[in-house]
Short mmCIF file of C-alpha atoms in Angstrom, two decimals:
data_model
loop_
_atom_site.label_atom_id
_atom_site.label_comp_id
_atom_site.label_asym_id
_atom_site.label_seq_id
_atom_site.Cartn_x
_atom_site.Cartn_y
_atom_site.Cartn_z
CA MET A 1 17.55 -1.48 17.94
CA HIS A 2 14.58 0.43 19.38
CA LYS A 3 11.79 0.79 16.86
CA LYS A 4 11.10 4.43 16.04
CA HIS A 5 7.68 6.05 16.16
CA ASN A 6 7.28 6.49 12.42
CA PHE A 7 4.92 9.30 11.33
CA GLY A 8 6.35 9.48 7.81
CA ALA A 9 3.96 10.30 4.97
CA GLY A 10 5.25 7.54 2.72
CA PRO A 11 6.39 4.86 2.38
CA CYS A 12 3.92 3.81 5.01
CA ILE A 13 4.58 2.20 8.34
CA LEU A 14 3.93 -1.56 8.19
CA PRO A 15 2.95 -3.95 10.98
CA SER A 16 5.97 -5.73 12.45
CA SER A 17 4.39 -9.11 11.75
CA VAL A 18 4.08 -8.21 8.05
CA ILE A 19 7.71 -7.10 7.87
CA GLU A 20 8.84 -10.33 9.55
CA GLN A 21 6.85 -12.52 7.13
CA ALA A 22 8.07 -10.54 4.14
CA ALA A 23 11.67 -10.79 5.34
CA GLN A 24 11.39 -14.56 5.65
CA ALA A 25 9.86 -14.79 2.17
CA VAL A 26 12.82 -12.88 0.74
CA ILE A 27 15.08 -15.66 2.07
CA ASN A 28 12.88 -18.71 1.46
CA TRP A 29 9.26 -18.33 0.39
CA GLY A 30 6.93 -21.01 1.66
CA GLY A 31 9.68 -23.58 1.92
CA MET A 32 10.14 -23.56 -1.87
CA GLY A 33 13.88 -22.91 -1.69
CA LEU A 34 13.29 -19.73 -3.68
CA SER A 35 13.07 -16.10 -2.67
CA ILE A 36 9.83 -14.24 -3.37
CA LEU A 37 12.10 -11.90 -5.32
CA GLU A 38 13.02 -14.60 -7.82
CA VAL A 39 9.91 -16.75 -8.08
CA SER A 40 8.19 -16.84 -11.47
CA HIS A 41 5.15 -14.62 -11.72
CA ARG A 42 3.61 -17.34 -13.92
CA SER A 43 3.96 -19.96 -11.22
CA PRO A 44 0.76 -21.35 -9.66
CA GLU A 45 2.00 -20.19 -6.25
CA PHE A 46 2.21 -16.55 -7.29
CA GLU A 47 -0.96 -16.63 -9.34
CA ASP A 48 -2.60 -17.74 -6.09
CA VAL A 49 -1.13 -14.66 -4.35
CA VAL A 50 -2.66 -12.36 -6.96
CA LEU A 51 -6.04 -14.05 -6.63
CA LYS A 52 -5.95 -13.94 -2.82
CA THR A 53 -5.00 -10.26 -2.86
CA GLN A 54 -7.86 -9.45 -5.22
CA LEU A 55 -10.31 -11.37 -3.03
CA LEU A 56 -9.06 -9.54 0.09
CA VAL A 57 -9.60 -6.18 -1.62
CA ARG A 58 -13.12 -7.25 -2.56
CA GLU A 59 -13.90 -8.50 0.95
CA LEU A 60 -12.45 -5.56 2.89
CA LEU A 61 -14.02 -2.87 0.69
CA SER A 62 -17.19 -4.79 -0.28
CA VAL A 63 -16.37 -4.52 -3.98
CA PRO A 64 -19.31 -5.71 -6.15
CA ASP A 65 -18.85 -8.34 -8.84
CA HIS A 66 -19.37 -5.83 -11.66
CA TYR A 67 -16.16 -4.02 -10.63
CA SER A 68 -12.65 -5.16 -11.53
CA VAL A 69 -9.69 -5.15 -9.15
CA LEU A 70 -6.39 -4.44 -10.92
CA PHE A 71 -2.75 -4.26 -9.82
CA LEU A 72 -0.73 -1.89 -12.00
CA GLN A 73 2.65 -0.18 -11.86
CA GLY A 74 3.81 3.42 -12.01
CA GLY A 75 2.13 4.76 -8.87
CA ALA A 76 -0.68 7.28 -8.75
CA SER A 77 1.42 9.64 -10.86
CA THR A 78 0.98 7.37 -13.88
CA GLN A 79 -2.75 7.32 -13.22
CA PHE A 80 -2.81 11.11 -13.61
CA ALA A 81 -2.15 10.53 -17.33
CA MET A 82 -3.73 7.09 -17.74
CA VAL A 83 -7.18 8.29 -16.65
CA PRO A 84 -7.60 11.01 -19.32
CA MET A 85 -5.84 8.85 -21.92
CA ASN A 86 -8.56 6.25 -21.47
CA PHE A 87 -11.64 8.34 -20.79
CA LEU A 88 -11.25 11.93 -22.04
CA SER A 89 -12.69 11.57 -25.51
CA GLU A 90 -12.84 14.25 -28.20
CA GLY A 91 -15.65 16.77 -27.71
CA LYS A 92 -15.85 16.06 -23.98
CA LYS A 93 -14.55 17.92 -20.95
CA ALA A 94 -12.99 16.39 -17.86
CA ALA A 95 -14.05 17.98 -14.57
CA TYR A 96 -11.46 18.32 -11.80
CA LEU A 97 -11.70 19.36 -8.16
CA ASP A 98 -8.53 21.21 -7.11
CA THR A 99 -7.78 20.50 -3.46
CA GLY A 100 -4.01 20.55 -3.34
CA TYR A 101 -0.62 19.62 -4.72
CA PHE A 102 -1.47 16.18 -6.09
CA ALA A 103 -4.80 17.33 -7.52
CA GLN A 104 -2.85 20.00 -9.39
CA LYS A 105 -0.49 17.37 -10.77
CA ALA A 106 -3.46 15.35 -12.02
CA ILE A 107 -4.93 18.45 -13.67
CA LYS A 108 -1.64 19.23 -15.41
CA GLU A 109 -1.47 15.75 -16.95
CA ALA A 110 -5.13 15.75 -18.02
CA LYS A 111 -4.62 18.95 -20.02
CA LEU A 112 -2.27 17.03 -22.31
CA PHE A 113 -5.21 14.93 -23.53
CA GLY A 114 -8.11 17.33 -23.83
CA GLU A 115 -10.18 20.09 -22.28
CA VAL A 116 -10.25 20.33 -18.49
CA GLU A 117 -12.89 22.15 -16.48
CA LEU A 118 -11.83 23.26 -13.01
CA VAL A 119 -15.11 22.95 -11.10
CA ALA A 120 -13.82 24.29 -7.77
CA SER A 121 -10.59 25.07 -5.94
CA SER A 122 -9.49 25.80 -2.39
CA LYS A 123 -6.27 27.46 -3.55
CA ASP A 124 -7.55 30.83 -2.32
CA ARG A 125 -6.82 29.73 1.27
CA ASP A 126 -3.77 27.55 0.67
CA TYR A 127 -5.97 24.45 0.39
CA ALA A 128 -7.09 24.58 4.02
CA TYR A 129 -10.56 23.29 3.15
CA ILE A 130 -12.52 21.12 0.72
CA PRO A 131 -14.90 23.00 -1.63
CA VAL A 132 -18.41 21.69 -1.04
CA GLU A 133 -20.26 23.73 -3.67
CA PHE A 134 -19.25 23.50 -7.29
CA ASN A 135 -20.55 23.11 -10.82
CA ASN A 136 -21.79 19.54 -10.97
CA ASN A 137 -21.45 18.99 -14.72
CA LYS A 138 -23.23 15.73 -15.49
CA GLN A 139 -22.13 15.98 -19.12
CA ALA A 140 -18.43 15.80 -18.26
CA ALA A 141 -16.47 12.70 -19.26
CA TYR A 142 -15.73 12.25 -15.57
CA LEU A 143 -15.23 14.16 -12.34
CA HIS A 144 -11.84 13.65 -10.69
CA CYS A 145 -11.14 14.24 -7.01
CA THR A 146 -8.40 13.50 -4.48
CA SER A 147 -9.96 12.03 -1.36
CA ASN A 148 -7.12 12.82 1.03
CA ASN A 149 -4.56 15.57 0.60
CA THR A 150 -1.36 14.43 2.27
CA ILE A 151 0.45 17.77 2.12
CA GLU A 152 -2.42 20.07 3.06
CA GLY A 153 -4.04 17.77 5.64
CA THR A 154 -7.62 17.75 4.32
CA GLU A 155 -9.93 14.85 3.51
CA ILE A 156 -13.21 14.37 1.67
CA PHE A 157 -15.83 12.44 3.64
CA ASP A 158 -18.88 12.90 1.39
CA PHE A 159 -18.90 11.88 -2.28
CA SER A 160 -22.62 12.26 -2.88
CA THR A 161 -22.33 15.45 -4.98
CA ALA A 162 -20.88 13.75 -8.05
CA GLY A 163 -22.93 13.93 -11.25
CA ALA A 164 -20.51 12.75 -13.90
CA PRO A 165 -18.71 9.40 -13.54
CA LEU A 166 -16.59 9.80 -10.40
CA ILE A 167 -12.87 8.99 -10.43
CA CYS A 168 -10.95 9.29 -7.18
CA ASP A 169 -7.30 9.24 -6.17
CA MET A 170 -7.46 7.45 -2.80
CA SER A 171 -3.74 6.82 -2.45
CA SER A 172 -3.43 8.00 1.15
CA ASP A 173 -6.68 6.92 2.78
CA ILE A 174 -7.65 3.69 1.01
CA PHE A 175 -8.52 0.96 3.54
CA SER A 176 -8.52 3.51 6.39
CA ARG A 177 -12.31 3.94 6.45
CA LYS A 178 -15.48 2.50 5.07
CA ILE A 179 -16.50 3.74 1.60
CA ASN A 180 -19.32 2.90 -0.77
CA ILE A 181 -17.59 1.54 -3.86
CA THR A 182 -20.67 2.11 -6.01
CA ASP A 183 -20.29 5.88 -5.50
CA PHE A 184 -17.25 5.63 -7.79
CA ASP A 185 -16.65 4.56 -11.35
CA LEU A 186 -12.91 4.22 -10.80
CA ILE A 187 -10.63 4.43 -7.76
CA TYR A 188 -6.85 4.35 -7.91
CA ALA A 189 -4.31 4.27 -5.09
CA GLY A 190 -0.57 3.94 -4.82
CA ALA A 191 0.28 1.12 -2.40
CA GLN A 192 2.87 3.00 -0.36
CA LYS A 193 0.49 4.74 2.04
CA ASN A 194 -1.77 2.10 3.57
CA MET A 195 -1.24 -1.11 1.58
CA GLY A 196 2.43 -1.93 1.38
CA PRO A 197 5.71 -0.96 -0.27
CA ALA A 198 5.90 1.26 -3.32
CA GLY A 199 5.71 -0.39 -6.72
CA MET A 200 2.09 -1.49 -6.99
CA THR A 201 -0.97 0.62 -7.77
CA LEU A 202 -4.46 -0.58 -6.94
CA VAL A 203 -7.28 0.22 -9.37
CA ILE A 204 -10.93 -0.61 -8.67
CA ALA A 205 -13.18 0.13 -11.64
CA LYS A 206 -16.71 -0.47 -12.83
CA ASN A 207 -16.56 -2.78 -15.86
CA GLU A 208 -19.21 -0.81 -17.71
CA PHE A 209 -17.08 2.31 -17.33
CA LEU A 210 -13.92 0.52 -18.48
CA ASN A 211 -15.74 -0.65 -21.60
CA GLN A 212 -16.33 2.98 -22.55
CA ALA A 213 -12.60 3.72 -22.78
CA LYS A 214 -11.17 4.92 -26.05
CA LYS A 215 -10.14 2.31 -28.58
CA GLU A 216 -6.59 3.20 -29.59
CA ILE A 217 -4.54 3.09 -26.38
CA PRO A 218 -1.08 1.55 -25.86
CA SER A 219 -1.51 -1.84 -24.22
CA MET A 220 0.45 -0.95 -21.07
CA LEU A 221 -1.83 2.03 -20.49
CA ASP A 222 -5.15 0.33 -21.25
CA TYR A 223 -7.13 -0.74 -18.17
CA ARG A 224 -8.98 -3.37 -20.19
CA VAL A 225 -5.75 -5.15 -21.08
CA PHE A 226 -4.89 -5.61 -17.41
CA ARG A 227 -8.44 -6.64 -16.58
CA ASP A 228 -8.41 -9.29 -19.29
CA ASN A 229 -4.97 -10.59 -18.25
CA MET A 230 -5.49 -10.85 -14.47
CA SER A 231 -3.15 -7.86 -13.94
CA MET A 232 -0.32 -9.88 -15.49
CA TYR A 233 -0.06 -8.57 -19.03
CA ASN A 234 3.63 -8.08 -18.24
CA THR A 235 5.74 -8.99 -15.19
CA PRO A 236 3.87 -7.51 -12.24
CA PRO A 237 5.48 -6.00 -9.10
CA VAL A 238 5.69 -9.40 -7.41
CA PHE A 239 7.09 -8.36 -4.03
CA SER A 240 4.76 -5.37 -3.66
CA ILE A 241 1.68 -7.48 -4.36
CA TYR A 242 2.85 -10.16 -1.93
CA VAL A 243 3.44 -7.69 0.91
CA ALA A 244 0.09 -6.03 0.15
CA MET A 245 -1.54 -9.44 0.58
CA LEU A 246 0.16 -9.88 3.96
CA ASN A 247 -0.88 -6.40 5.01
CA LEU A 248 -4.51 -6.94 3.98
CA LEU A 249 -4.57 -10.22 5.91
CA TRP A 250 -3.32 -8.26 8.94
CA LEU A 251 -6.05 -5.67 8.39
CA LYS A 252 -8.67 -8.39 8.26
CA ASP A 253 -7.42 -9.68 11.64
CA GLN A 254 -7.82 -6.16 13.09
CA GLY A 255 -11.56 -6.22 12.42
CA GLY A 256 -11.29 -5.09 8.81
CA VAL A 257 -11.93 -1.58 7.58
CA ASN A 258 -14.67 -0.96 10.15
CA GLY A 259 -12.38 -1.89 13.02
CA ILE A 260 -9.40 0.12 11.78
CA GLU A 261 -11.58 3.17 11.09
CA GLN A 262 -12.55 3.43 14.75
CA ARG A 263 -8.89 3.24 15.74
CA ASN A 264 -7.97 5.90 13.17
CA ILE A 265 -10.69 8.19 14.52
CA GLU A 266 -9.31 7.73 18.03
CA LYS A 267 -5.72 8.47 16.97
CA ALA A 268 -6.67 11.60 15.02
CA LYS A 269 -8.89 12.92 17.83
CA LEU A 270 -6.10 12.50 20.38
CA LEU A 271 -3.57 14.44 18.32
CA TYR A 272 -5.94 17.21 17.17
CA THR A 273 -7.07 17.73 20.77
CA GLU A 274 -3.46 18.35 21.82
CA ILE A 275 -2.82 20.69 18.87
CA ASP A 276 -5.88 22.75 19.78
CA ARG A 277 -4.93 22.79 23.47
CA ASN A 278 -1.22 23.50 23.20
CA PRO A 279 -0.42 27.23 22.78
CA LEU A 280 2.80 26.44 20.89
CA PHE A 281 1.01 24.80 17.94
CA TYR A 282 -1.98 25.33 15.68
CA GLY A 283 -3.67 23.32 12.93
CA THR A 284 -3.66 24.36 9.29
CA ALA A 285 -6.86 22.71 7.98
CA ASP A 286 -10.45 23.74 8.71
CA VAL A 287 -11.81 21.57 11.51
CA GLU A 288 -14.61 19.99 9.45
CA HIS A 289 -12.18 18.96 6.70
CA ARG A 290 -9.28 17.74 8.83
CA SER A 291 -7.63 14.58 7.57
CA ARG A 292 -7.47 11.51 9.78
CA MET A 293 -4.44 10.26 7.89
CA ASN A 294 -2.18 13.31 7.64
CA VAL A 295 -2.36 15.79 10.50
CA THR A 296 -0.75 19.10 9.51
CA PHE A 297 0.11 21.81 12.01
CA LEU A 298 2.46 24.73 12.56
CA ALA A 299 4.45 26.16 15.45
CA ILE A 300 3.97 29.72 16.69
CA ASN A 301 7.41 30.64 15.35
CA LYS A 302 10.43 29.18 13.58
CA ASP A 303 12.46 28.74 16.77
CA VAL A 304 9.74 26.57 18.31
CA GLU A 305 9.56 24.51 15.12
CA THR A 306 13.31 23.87 15.04
CA GLU A 307 13.57 23.09 18.74
CA PHE A 308 10.56 20.77 18.78
CA LEU A 309 11.82 18.76 15.80
CA LYS A 310 15.03 18.09 17.72
CA PHE A 311 13.14 17.38 20.96
CA ALA A 312 10.84 14.92 19.17
CA ALA A 313 13.77 13.15 17.51
CA ASP A 314 15.30 12.60 20.95
CA GLN A 315 12.06 10.83 21.92
CA GLY A 316 12.36 8.44 18.96
CA ILE A 317 9.73 10.32 16.91
CA VAL A 318 10.54 10.51 13.19
CA GLY A 319 8.80 11.70 10.04
CA ILE A 320 6.91 14.70 11.46
CA LYS A 321 8.68 17.41 9.48
CA GLY A 322 6.21 19.09 7.12
CA TYR A 323 6.43 18.89 3.34
CA ARG A 324 9.43 20.77 1.98
CA THR A 325 7.37 23.57 0.37
CA VAL A 326 5.11 24.02 3.40
CA GLY A 327 7.22 23.56 6.51
CA GLY A 328 5.76 23.03 9.95
CA PHE A 329 4.74 19.53 10.92
CA ARG A 330 2.91 16.59 9.40
CA ALA A 331 2.07 13.48 11.40
CA SER A 332 0.79 10.62 9.26
CA LEU A 333 -1.49 8.25 11.16
CA TYR A 334 -1.67 5.33 8.75
CA ASN A 335 -3.38 2.08 9.71
CA ALA A 336 -0.34 0.31 11.16
CA LEU A 337 0.70 3.22 13.39
CA PRO A 338 -0.28 2.19 16.92
CA LEU A 339 -2.18 4.46 19.29
CA SER A 340 0.81 4.24 21.62
CA SER A 341 2.96 6.15 19.10
CA VAL A 342 0.40 8.96 18.98
CA GLU A 343 0.40 9.02 22.78
CA VAL A 344 4.20 9.43 22.71
CA LEU A 345 3.91 12.37 20.30
CA VAL A 346 1.17 14.05 22.35
CA SER A 347 3.18 13.56 25.53
CA ALA A 348 6.25 15.07 23.84
CA MET A 349 4.23 18.11 22.75
CA ALA A 350 2.94 18.65 26.29
CA SER A 351 6.39 18.17 27.82
CA PHE A 352 7.95 20.55 25.32
CA GLU A 353 5.33 23.16 26.14
CA LYS A 354 6.35 23.05 29.81
CA ILE A 355 10.07 23.14 29.03
CA TYR A 356 9.62 26.03 26.61
CA SER A 357 7.42 27.90 29.08
CA ASP A 358 9.94 27.47 31.90
CA LYS A 359 12.75 28.56 29.58
CA THR A 360 10.82 31.69 28.54
CA VAL A 361 10.10 32.63 32.14
CA LEU A 362 13.78 32.18 33.05
CA GLU A 363 14.90 34.33 30.11
CA LEU A 364 12.46 37.08 31.13
CA GLU A 365 13.69 36.98 34.74
CA GLN A 366 17.31 37.23 33.58
CA SER A 367 16.40 40.11 31.28
CA VAL A 368 14.79 42.00 34.14
CA LYS A 369 17.85 41.46 36.37
CA ARG A 370 20.14 42.81 33.66
#
């Protein structure tokens, strides 16, 4: 079967070599006569997988020794509640930057645990930009931001304005670009965008910050418990961690984060150039805040949108339909998506423009004749 050009926003596209290795491990992992799905998480073989995955995270993102690398469950959505449960203490405020749908979800959960200060929002323009000026409250328990907004197509590239301890949801752009880990006190990211299959959540946190967490927290929601138990306080998401390890090994072979960032810049530039050139489409995010991971754009009218979705599907292009509440298009350019797939999409947009233009001219000529 011909492999589709997968621009879906999540689960992420994975390298074919990773899928092949994972498939083999499901049948017989490492010649053990056991599937990776049934191997004990307490076995030395799997403990080695957890250690290797942690070391790969540290190497690829240059994580300092005074930060912990944790593998949790529940996705980023659980982190929306886990963060304030651990760090929003009585008498303190939590500062939040509202840049879109998932930032709003994080804000909603935080309000269950204490007072939330909304320091800035781009809701006034349907989240088409990232606020760059806001109240930098150094007395806040923490400042929470969402680095990449998958639905709105915006991305934060500068984190230097933080005053309070900085917590960031990096679910959709982790490992896609170089970051300075020491800018953050805690980073969390669901695996299903750039790391592997859903089921595992990566947390990178400064130990000093973790030690400041509140005392009375249920064990399964306490970061310190997972830190002190090598992320295996309970049965971890074995398969998700294993595939993440394979994917990070692949990333290392691609030149690491620095190498993949240059490729991601090239892919995004190619697609945005066509959107700006093509009269049938236009981007939704301000140019300076455009996401490299999730390119959002609209058609000039509903008919063009419907016809292009069908035209693209005929070219083997899938996953470009915009989020259900937004419409339009969204092309996700995650690490494993090859440049060739972006070239196919850009070619389809250009071809469709010509077909649509010829069709419009013909309809006008027939109208005149009638």
